[in-house]
Short mmCIF file of C-alpha atoms and ligand atoms in Angstrom, two decimals:
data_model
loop_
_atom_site.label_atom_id
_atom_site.label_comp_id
_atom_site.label_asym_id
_atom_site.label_seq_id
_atom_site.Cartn_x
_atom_site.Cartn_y
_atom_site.Cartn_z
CA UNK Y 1042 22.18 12.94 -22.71
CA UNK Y 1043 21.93 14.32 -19.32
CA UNK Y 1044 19.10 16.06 -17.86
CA UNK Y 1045 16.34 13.77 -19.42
CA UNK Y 1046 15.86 12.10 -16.34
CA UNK Y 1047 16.34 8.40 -15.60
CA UNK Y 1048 13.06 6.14 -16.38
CA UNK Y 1049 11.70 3.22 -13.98
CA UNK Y 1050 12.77 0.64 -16.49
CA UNK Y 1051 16.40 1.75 -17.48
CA UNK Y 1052 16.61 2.27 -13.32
CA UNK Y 1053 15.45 -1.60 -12.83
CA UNK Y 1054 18.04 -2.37 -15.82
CA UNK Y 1055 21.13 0.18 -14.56
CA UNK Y 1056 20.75 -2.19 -10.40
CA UNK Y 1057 19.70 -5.35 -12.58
CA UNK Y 1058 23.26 -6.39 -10.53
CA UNK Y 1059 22.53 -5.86 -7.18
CA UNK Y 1060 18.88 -6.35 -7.60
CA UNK Y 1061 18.05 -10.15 -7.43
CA UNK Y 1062 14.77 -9.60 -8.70
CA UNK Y 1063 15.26 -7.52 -12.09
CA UNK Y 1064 14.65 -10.49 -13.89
CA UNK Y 1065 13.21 -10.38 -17.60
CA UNK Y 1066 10.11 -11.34 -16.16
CA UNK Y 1067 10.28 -9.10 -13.00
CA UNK Y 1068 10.99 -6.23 -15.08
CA UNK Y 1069 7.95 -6.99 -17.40
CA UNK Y 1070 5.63 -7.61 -14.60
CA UNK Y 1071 6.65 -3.69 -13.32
CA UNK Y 1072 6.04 -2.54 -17.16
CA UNK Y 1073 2.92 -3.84 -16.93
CA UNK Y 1074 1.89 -2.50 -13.78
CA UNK Y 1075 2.63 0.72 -15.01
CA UNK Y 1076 1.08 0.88 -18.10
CA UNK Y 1077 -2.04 -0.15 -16.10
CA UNK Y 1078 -1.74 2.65 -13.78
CA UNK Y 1079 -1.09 4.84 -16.51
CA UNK Y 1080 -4.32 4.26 -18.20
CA UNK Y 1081 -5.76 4.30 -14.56
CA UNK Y 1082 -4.17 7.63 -14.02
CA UNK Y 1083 -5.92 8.86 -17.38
CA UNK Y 1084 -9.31 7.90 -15.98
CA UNK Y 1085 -8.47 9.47 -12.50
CA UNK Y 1086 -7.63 13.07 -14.27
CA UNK Y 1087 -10.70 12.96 -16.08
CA UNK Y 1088 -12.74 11.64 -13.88
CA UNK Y 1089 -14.88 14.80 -13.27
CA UNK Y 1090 -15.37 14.82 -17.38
CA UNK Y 1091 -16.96 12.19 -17.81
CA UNK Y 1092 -18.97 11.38 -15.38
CA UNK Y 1093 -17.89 8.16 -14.38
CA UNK Y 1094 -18.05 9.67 -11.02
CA UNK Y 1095 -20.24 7.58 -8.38
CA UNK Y 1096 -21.45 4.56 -6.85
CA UNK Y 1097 -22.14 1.47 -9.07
CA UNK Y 1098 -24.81 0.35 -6.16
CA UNK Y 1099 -22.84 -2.48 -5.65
CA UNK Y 1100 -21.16 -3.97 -2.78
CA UNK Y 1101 -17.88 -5.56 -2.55
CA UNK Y 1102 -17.11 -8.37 -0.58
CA UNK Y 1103 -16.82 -6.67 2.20
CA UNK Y 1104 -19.72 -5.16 1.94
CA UNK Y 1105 -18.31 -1.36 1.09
CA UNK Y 1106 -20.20 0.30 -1.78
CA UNK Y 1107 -18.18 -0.13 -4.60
CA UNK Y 1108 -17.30 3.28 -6.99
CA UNK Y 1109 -17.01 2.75 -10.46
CA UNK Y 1110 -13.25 3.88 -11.00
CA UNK Y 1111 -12.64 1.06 -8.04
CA UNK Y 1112 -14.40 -0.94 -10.51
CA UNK Y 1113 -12.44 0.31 -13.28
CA UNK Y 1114 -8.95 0.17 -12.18
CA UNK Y 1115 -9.65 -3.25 -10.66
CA UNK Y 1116 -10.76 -4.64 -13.69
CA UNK Y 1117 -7.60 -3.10 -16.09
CA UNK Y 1118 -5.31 -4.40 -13.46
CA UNK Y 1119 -6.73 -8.06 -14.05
CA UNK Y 1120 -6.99 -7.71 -17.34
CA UNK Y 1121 -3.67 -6.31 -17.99
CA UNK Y 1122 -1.66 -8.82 -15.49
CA UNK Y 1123 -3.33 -11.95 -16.31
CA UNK Y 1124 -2.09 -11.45 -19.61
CA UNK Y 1125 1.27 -10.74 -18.91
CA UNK Y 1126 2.42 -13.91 -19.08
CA UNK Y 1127 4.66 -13.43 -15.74
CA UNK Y 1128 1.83 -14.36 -12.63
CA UNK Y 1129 0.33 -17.44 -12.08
CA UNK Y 1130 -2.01 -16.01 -10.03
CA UNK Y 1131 -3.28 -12.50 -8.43
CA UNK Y 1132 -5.69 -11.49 -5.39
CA UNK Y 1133 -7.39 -8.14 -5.26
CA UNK Y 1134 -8.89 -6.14 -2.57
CA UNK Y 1135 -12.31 -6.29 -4.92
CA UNK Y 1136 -12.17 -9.95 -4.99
CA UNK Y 1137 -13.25 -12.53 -2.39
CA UNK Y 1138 -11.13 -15.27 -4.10
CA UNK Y 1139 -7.62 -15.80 -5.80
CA UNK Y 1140 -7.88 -15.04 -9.43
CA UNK Y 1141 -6.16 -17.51 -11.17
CA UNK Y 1142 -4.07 -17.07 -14.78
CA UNK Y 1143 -7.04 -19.04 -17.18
CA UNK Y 1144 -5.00 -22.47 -18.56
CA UNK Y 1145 -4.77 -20.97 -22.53
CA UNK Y 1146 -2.41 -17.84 -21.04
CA UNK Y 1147 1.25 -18.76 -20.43
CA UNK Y 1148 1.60 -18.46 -16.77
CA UNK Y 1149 4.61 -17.41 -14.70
CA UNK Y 1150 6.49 -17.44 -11.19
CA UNK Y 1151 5.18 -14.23 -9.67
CA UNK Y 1152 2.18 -13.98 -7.35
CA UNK Y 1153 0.44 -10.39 -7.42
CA UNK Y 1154 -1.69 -8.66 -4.77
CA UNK Y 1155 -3.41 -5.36 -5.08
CA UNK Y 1156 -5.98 -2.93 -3.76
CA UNK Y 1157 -6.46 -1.26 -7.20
CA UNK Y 1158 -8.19 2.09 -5.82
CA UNK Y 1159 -7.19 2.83 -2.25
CA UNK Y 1160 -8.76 5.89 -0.69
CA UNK Y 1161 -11.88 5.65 -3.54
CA UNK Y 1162 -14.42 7.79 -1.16
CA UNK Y 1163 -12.14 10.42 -1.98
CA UNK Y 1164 -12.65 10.67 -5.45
CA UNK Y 1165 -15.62 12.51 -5.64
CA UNK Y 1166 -13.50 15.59 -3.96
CA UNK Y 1167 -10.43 15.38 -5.98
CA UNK Y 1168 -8.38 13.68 -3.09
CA UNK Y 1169 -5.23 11.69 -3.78
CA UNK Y 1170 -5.81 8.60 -4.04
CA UNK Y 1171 -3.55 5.37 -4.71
CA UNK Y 1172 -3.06 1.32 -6.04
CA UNK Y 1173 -0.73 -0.56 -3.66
CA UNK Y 1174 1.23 -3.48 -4.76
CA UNK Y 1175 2.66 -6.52 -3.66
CA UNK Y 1176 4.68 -9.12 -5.00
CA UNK Y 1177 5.56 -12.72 -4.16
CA UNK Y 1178 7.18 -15.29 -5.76
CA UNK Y 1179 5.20 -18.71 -5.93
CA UNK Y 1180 7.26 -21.06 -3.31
CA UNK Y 1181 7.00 -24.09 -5.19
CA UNK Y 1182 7.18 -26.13 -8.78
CA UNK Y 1183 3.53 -26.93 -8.31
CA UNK Y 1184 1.50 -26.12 -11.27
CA UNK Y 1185 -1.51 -24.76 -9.64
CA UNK Y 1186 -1.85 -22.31 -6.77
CA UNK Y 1187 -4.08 -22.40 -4.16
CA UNK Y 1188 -4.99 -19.77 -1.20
CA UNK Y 1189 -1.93 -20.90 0.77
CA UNK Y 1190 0.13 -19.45 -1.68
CA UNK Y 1191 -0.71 -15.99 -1.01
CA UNK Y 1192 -1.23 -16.58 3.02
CA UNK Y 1193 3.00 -15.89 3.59
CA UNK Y 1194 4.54 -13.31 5.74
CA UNK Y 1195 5.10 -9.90 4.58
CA UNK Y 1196 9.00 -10.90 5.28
CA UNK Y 1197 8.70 -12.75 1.88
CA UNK Y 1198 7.73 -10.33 -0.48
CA UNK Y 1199 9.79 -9.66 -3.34
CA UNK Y 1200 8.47 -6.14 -3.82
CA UNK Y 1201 5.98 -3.88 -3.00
CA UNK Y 1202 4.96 -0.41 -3.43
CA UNK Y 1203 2.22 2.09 -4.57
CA UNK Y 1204 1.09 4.67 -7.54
CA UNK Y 1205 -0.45 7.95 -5.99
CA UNK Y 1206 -2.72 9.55 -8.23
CA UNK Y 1207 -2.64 12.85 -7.02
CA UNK Y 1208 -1.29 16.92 -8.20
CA UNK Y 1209 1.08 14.46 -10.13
CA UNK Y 1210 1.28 10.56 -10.76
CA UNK Y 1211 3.39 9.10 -8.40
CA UNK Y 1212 5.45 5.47 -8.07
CA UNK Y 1213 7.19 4.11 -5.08
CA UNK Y 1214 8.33 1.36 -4.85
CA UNK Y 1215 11.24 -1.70 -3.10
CA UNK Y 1216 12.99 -4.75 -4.05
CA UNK Y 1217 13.99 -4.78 -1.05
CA UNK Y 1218 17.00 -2.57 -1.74
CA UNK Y 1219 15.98 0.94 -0.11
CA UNK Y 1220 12.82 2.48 -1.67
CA UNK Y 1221 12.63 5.40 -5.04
CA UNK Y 1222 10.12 7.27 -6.21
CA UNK Y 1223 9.58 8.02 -9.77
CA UNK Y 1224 7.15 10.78 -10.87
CA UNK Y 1225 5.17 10.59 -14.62
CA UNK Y 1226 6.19 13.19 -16.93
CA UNK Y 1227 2.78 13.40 -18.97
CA UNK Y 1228 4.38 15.20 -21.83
CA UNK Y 1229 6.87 11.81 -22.19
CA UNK Y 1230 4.86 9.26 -20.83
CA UNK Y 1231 7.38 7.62 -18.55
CA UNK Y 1232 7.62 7.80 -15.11
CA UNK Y 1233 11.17 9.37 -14.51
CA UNK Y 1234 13.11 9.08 -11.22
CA UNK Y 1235 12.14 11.53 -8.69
CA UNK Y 1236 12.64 10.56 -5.26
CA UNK Y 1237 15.75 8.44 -5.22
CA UNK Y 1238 16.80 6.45 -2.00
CA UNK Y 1239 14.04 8.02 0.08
CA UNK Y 1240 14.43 7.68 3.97
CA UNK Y 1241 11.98 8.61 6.32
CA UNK Y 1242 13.11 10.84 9.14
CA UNK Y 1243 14.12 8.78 12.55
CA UNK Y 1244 10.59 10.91 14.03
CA UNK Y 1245 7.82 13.14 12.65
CA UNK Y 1246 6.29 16.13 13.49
CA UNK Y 1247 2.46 14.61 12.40
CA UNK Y 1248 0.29 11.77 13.51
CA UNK Y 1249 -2.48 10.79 11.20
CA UNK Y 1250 -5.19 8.79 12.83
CA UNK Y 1251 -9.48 9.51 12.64
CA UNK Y 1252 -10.10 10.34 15.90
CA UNK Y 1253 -13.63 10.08 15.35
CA UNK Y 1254 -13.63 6.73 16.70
CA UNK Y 1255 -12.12 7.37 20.05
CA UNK Y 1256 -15.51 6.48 21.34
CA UNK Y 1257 -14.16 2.47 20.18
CA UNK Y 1258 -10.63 1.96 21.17
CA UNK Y 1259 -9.30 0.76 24.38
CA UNK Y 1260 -7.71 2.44 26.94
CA UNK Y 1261 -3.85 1.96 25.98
CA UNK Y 1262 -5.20 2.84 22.27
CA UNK Y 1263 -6.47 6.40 23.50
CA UNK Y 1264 -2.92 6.61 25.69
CA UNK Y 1265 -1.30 6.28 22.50
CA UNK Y 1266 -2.74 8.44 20.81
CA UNK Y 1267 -2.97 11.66 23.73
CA UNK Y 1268 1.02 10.56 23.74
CA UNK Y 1269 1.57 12.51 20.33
CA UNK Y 1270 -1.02 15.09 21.18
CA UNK Y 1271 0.99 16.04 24.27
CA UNK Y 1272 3.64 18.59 25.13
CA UNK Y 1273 5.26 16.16 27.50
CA UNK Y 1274 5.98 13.82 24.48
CA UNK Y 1275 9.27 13.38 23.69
CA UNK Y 1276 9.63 16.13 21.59
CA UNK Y 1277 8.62 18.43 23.99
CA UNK Y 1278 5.54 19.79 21.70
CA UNK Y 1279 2.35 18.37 21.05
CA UNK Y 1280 2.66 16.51 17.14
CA UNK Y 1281 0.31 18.28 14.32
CA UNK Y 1282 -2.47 16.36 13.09
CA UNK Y 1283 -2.99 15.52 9.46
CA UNK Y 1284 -5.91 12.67 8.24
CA UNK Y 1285 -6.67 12.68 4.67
CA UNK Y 1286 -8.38 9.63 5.13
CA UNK Y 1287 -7.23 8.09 1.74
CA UNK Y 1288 -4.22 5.72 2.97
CA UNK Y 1289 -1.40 6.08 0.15
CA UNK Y 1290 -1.90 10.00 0.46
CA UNK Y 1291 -1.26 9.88 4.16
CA UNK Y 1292 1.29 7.19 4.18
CA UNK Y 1293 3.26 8.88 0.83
CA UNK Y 1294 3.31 12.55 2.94
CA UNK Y 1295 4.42 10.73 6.31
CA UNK Y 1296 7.10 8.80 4.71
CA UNK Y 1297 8.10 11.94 3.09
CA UNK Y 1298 8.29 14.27 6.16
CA UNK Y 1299 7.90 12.11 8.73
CA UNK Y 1300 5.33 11.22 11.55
CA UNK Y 1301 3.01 8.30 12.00
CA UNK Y 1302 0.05 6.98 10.70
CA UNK Y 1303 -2.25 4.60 12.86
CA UNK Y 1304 -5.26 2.80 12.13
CA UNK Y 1305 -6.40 0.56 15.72
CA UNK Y 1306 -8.55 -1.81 16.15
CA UNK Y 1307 -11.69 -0.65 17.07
CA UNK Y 1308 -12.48 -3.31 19.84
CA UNK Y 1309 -16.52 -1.73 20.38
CA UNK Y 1310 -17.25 -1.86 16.85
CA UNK Y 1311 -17.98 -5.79 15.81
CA UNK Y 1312 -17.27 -4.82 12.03
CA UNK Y 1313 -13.87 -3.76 12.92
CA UNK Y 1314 -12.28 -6.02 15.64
CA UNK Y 1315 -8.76 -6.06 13.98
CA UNK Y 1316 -8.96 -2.54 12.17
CA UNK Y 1317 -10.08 -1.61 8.73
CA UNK Y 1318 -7.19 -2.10 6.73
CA UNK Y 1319 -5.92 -5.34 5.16
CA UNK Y 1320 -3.00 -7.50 5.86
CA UNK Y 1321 -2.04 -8.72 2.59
CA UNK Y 1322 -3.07 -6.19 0.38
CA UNK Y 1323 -2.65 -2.63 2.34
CA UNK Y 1324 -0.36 -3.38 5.60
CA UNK Y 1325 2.44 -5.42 4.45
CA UNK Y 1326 3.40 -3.68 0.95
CA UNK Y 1327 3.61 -0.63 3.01
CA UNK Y 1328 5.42 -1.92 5.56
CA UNK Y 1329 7.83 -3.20 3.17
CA UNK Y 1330 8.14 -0.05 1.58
CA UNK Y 1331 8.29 1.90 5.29
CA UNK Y 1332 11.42 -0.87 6.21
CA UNK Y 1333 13.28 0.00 3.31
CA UNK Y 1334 13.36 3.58 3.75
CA UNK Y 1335 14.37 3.38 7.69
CA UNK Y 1336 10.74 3.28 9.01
CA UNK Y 1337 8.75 0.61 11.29
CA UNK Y 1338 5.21 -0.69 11.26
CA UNK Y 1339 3.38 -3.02 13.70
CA UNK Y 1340 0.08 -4.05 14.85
CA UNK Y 1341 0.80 -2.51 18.30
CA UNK Y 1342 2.86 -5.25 19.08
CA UNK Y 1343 4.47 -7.41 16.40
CA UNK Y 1344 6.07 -6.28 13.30
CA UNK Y 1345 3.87 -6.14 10.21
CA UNK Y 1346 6.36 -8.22 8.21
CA UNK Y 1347 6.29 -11.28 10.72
CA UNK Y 1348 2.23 -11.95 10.77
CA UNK Y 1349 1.20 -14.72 8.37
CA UNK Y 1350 -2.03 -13.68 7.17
CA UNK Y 1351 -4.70 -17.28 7.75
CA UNK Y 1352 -7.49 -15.57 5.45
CA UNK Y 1353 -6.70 -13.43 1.97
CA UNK Y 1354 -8.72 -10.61 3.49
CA UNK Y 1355 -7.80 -9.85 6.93
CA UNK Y 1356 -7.29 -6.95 8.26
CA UNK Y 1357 -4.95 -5.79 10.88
CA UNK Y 1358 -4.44 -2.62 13.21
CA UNK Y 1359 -1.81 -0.86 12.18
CA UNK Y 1360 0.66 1.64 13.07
CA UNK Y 1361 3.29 2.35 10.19
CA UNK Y 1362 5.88 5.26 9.82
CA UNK Y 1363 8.57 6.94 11.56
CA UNK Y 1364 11.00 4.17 13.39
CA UNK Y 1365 11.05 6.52 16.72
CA UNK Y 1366 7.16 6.93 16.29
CA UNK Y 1367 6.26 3.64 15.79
CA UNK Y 1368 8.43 1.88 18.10
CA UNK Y 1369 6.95 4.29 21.12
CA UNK Y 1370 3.58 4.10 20.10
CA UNK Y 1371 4.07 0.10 20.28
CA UNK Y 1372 5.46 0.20 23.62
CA UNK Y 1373 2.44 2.52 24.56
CA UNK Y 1374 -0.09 -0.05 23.02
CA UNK Y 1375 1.83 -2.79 25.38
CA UNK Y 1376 1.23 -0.86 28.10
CA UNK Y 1377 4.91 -0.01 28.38
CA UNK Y 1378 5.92 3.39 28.53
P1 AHM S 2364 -10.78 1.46 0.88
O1 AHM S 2364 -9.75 0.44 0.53
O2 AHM S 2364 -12.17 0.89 0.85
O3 AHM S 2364 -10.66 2.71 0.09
O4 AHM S 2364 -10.58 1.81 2.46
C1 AHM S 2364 -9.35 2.11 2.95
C2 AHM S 2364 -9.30 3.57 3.30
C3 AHM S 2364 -7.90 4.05 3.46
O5 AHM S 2364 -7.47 4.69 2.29
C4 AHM S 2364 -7.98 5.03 4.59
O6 AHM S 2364 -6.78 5.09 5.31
C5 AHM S 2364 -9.10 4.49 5.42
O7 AHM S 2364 -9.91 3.74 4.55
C6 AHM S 2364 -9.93 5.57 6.03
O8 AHM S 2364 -10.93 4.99 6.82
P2 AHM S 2364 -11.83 5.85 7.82
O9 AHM S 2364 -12.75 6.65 6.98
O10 AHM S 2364 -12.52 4.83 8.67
O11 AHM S 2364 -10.88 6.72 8.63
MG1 MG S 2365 -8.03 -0.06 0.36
#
């Protein structure tokens, strides 16, 4: 019947043929992920109910205060995936080590890496916040998996994407065959297709960056960023400024309008000599996702998808969005331009 919308499932199924990955297993491993972002989503929208609201006094290991729907979502996602009979291993943002599938669960090909509540100092005000994915296949027969197994290039990532929990549920995701967005009908249950074949304009109109920490970069870093501020940019017009501070919220409203979203390296401040976000877990899934719909993303000088990360936590500078954008703001950051 038409005009009941297309779900993420029968989607996967209808490109199983040009879509390499929409194996039996691939397919569950997305089912999965969604029903644990549904029943993340749940907690999310009541959040302010039930007071599950605050800090849990504990650190993670990176030595952030950690908020209990972090703690939550992290622990459904694990949970949920471990017993899904698809992984043979996962790595999460919350987590200083691989988590392996326990020896009684049947284990499978995939390799999954998440940050399972991006943006979680926002929840106390209501602000979007999101769970990124990303998705390798293990590169050998071996049995076991070790840290090596995860430490790949972006390049090799089978898919990627996020769920924004914001003024509705959001998922966006890649196979590496253009990028779609599906939105959750709560009345259903099912997130229906909303966003097909989304492409990110060529350039934006917004920059999203905390300029609080000016005070920290380096010169070319503070070039960079007075390049989209000025009316002698190449648009003509200085670029409008938008930081919710939560990444999938800026990232999903970039990649639908446009612009760019940068997060340096803050070379003064010892905690952040590469940035604050992660390689494996928040750069590269959105990168993939940013490639697929006609975007760019680098560290101010290589592409995203070509670093190999050499620990499961690093973190990288990052500049991600617009291909116009990104590809001047790299040439700035090389001093080029
Ligand atoms: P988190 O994973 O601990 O939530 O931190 C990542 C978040 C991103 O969502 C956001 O882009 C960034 O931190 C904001 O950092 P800052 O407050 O330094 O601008
Ligand atoms: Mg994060």
């Amino acid at each position: 019947m038409e005009g009941l919308g297309v779900s993420v499932i029968e989607h996967l199924l209808l490109h199983q043929k040009e879509n390499p990955e929409a194996t039996g297993q691939f397919t569950r491993l997305i089912s999965e992920l969604i029903f644990s972002a549904k029943i993340i989503a749940r907690e999310v929208n009541k959040a302010g109910l039930v007071n599950i609201l605050g800090l849990t006094g504990e650190v993670n290991v990176q030595g952030e205060q950690v908020r209990k729907l972090d703690e939550f979502a992290n622990r459904v996602l694990i949970y949920r995936m471990q017993k899904a009979g698809v992984l043979c291993a996962m790595a999460s943002e919350e987590n200083a080590d691989i988590i392996e599938v326990p020896d009684n669960l049947p284990r499978g090909s995939y390799l999954l890496i998440f940050d399972p509540l991006d943006g979680s100092s926002n929840i106390d005000a209501n602000v979007s916040i999101g769970t990124i994915f990303s998705i390798y296949r293990k590169s050998d027969e071996r049995s076991y998996v070790t840290l090596d197994d995860f430490l790949r290039k972006g390049s090799e990532q089978v898919a990627a994407g996020y769920f924004l929990y914001g003024s509705s549920t959001m998922l966006v995701y890649t196979t590496g065959n253009g990028v779609d967005g599906f939105t959750l009908d709560p009345t259903v249950g099912e997130f229906l297709l909303s966003h097909p074949n989304i492409r990110i304009p060529e350039e934006g109109k917004v920059y999203s960056v905390n300029e609080a920490y000016t005070c920290y970069w380096d010169e070319k870093t503070r070039r960079t960023v007075e390049y989209f501020k000025s009316p002698d940019n190449y648009r003509g017009k200085p670029y409008r400024a938008r930081y919710i501070g939560s990444l999938v919220a800026d990232f999903h409203r970039n990649l639908l309008y446009g612009g760019i979203f940068m997060y340096p390296a803050d070379k003064k401040d010892p905690a952040k000599p590469r940035g604050k976000l992660r390689l494996l877990c928040e750069a590269a899934p959105l990168a993939f996702v940013v490639e697929q719909a006609g975007g760019a993303a680098t560290d101010g000088k290589d592409r995203i998808l070509d670093l190999k990360a050499s620990e499961l936590h690093e973190r990288v500078p990052l500049f991600i969005g617009s291909r116009k954008d990104v590809e001047m703001a790299t040439r700035l950051m090389q001093g080029d331009g």
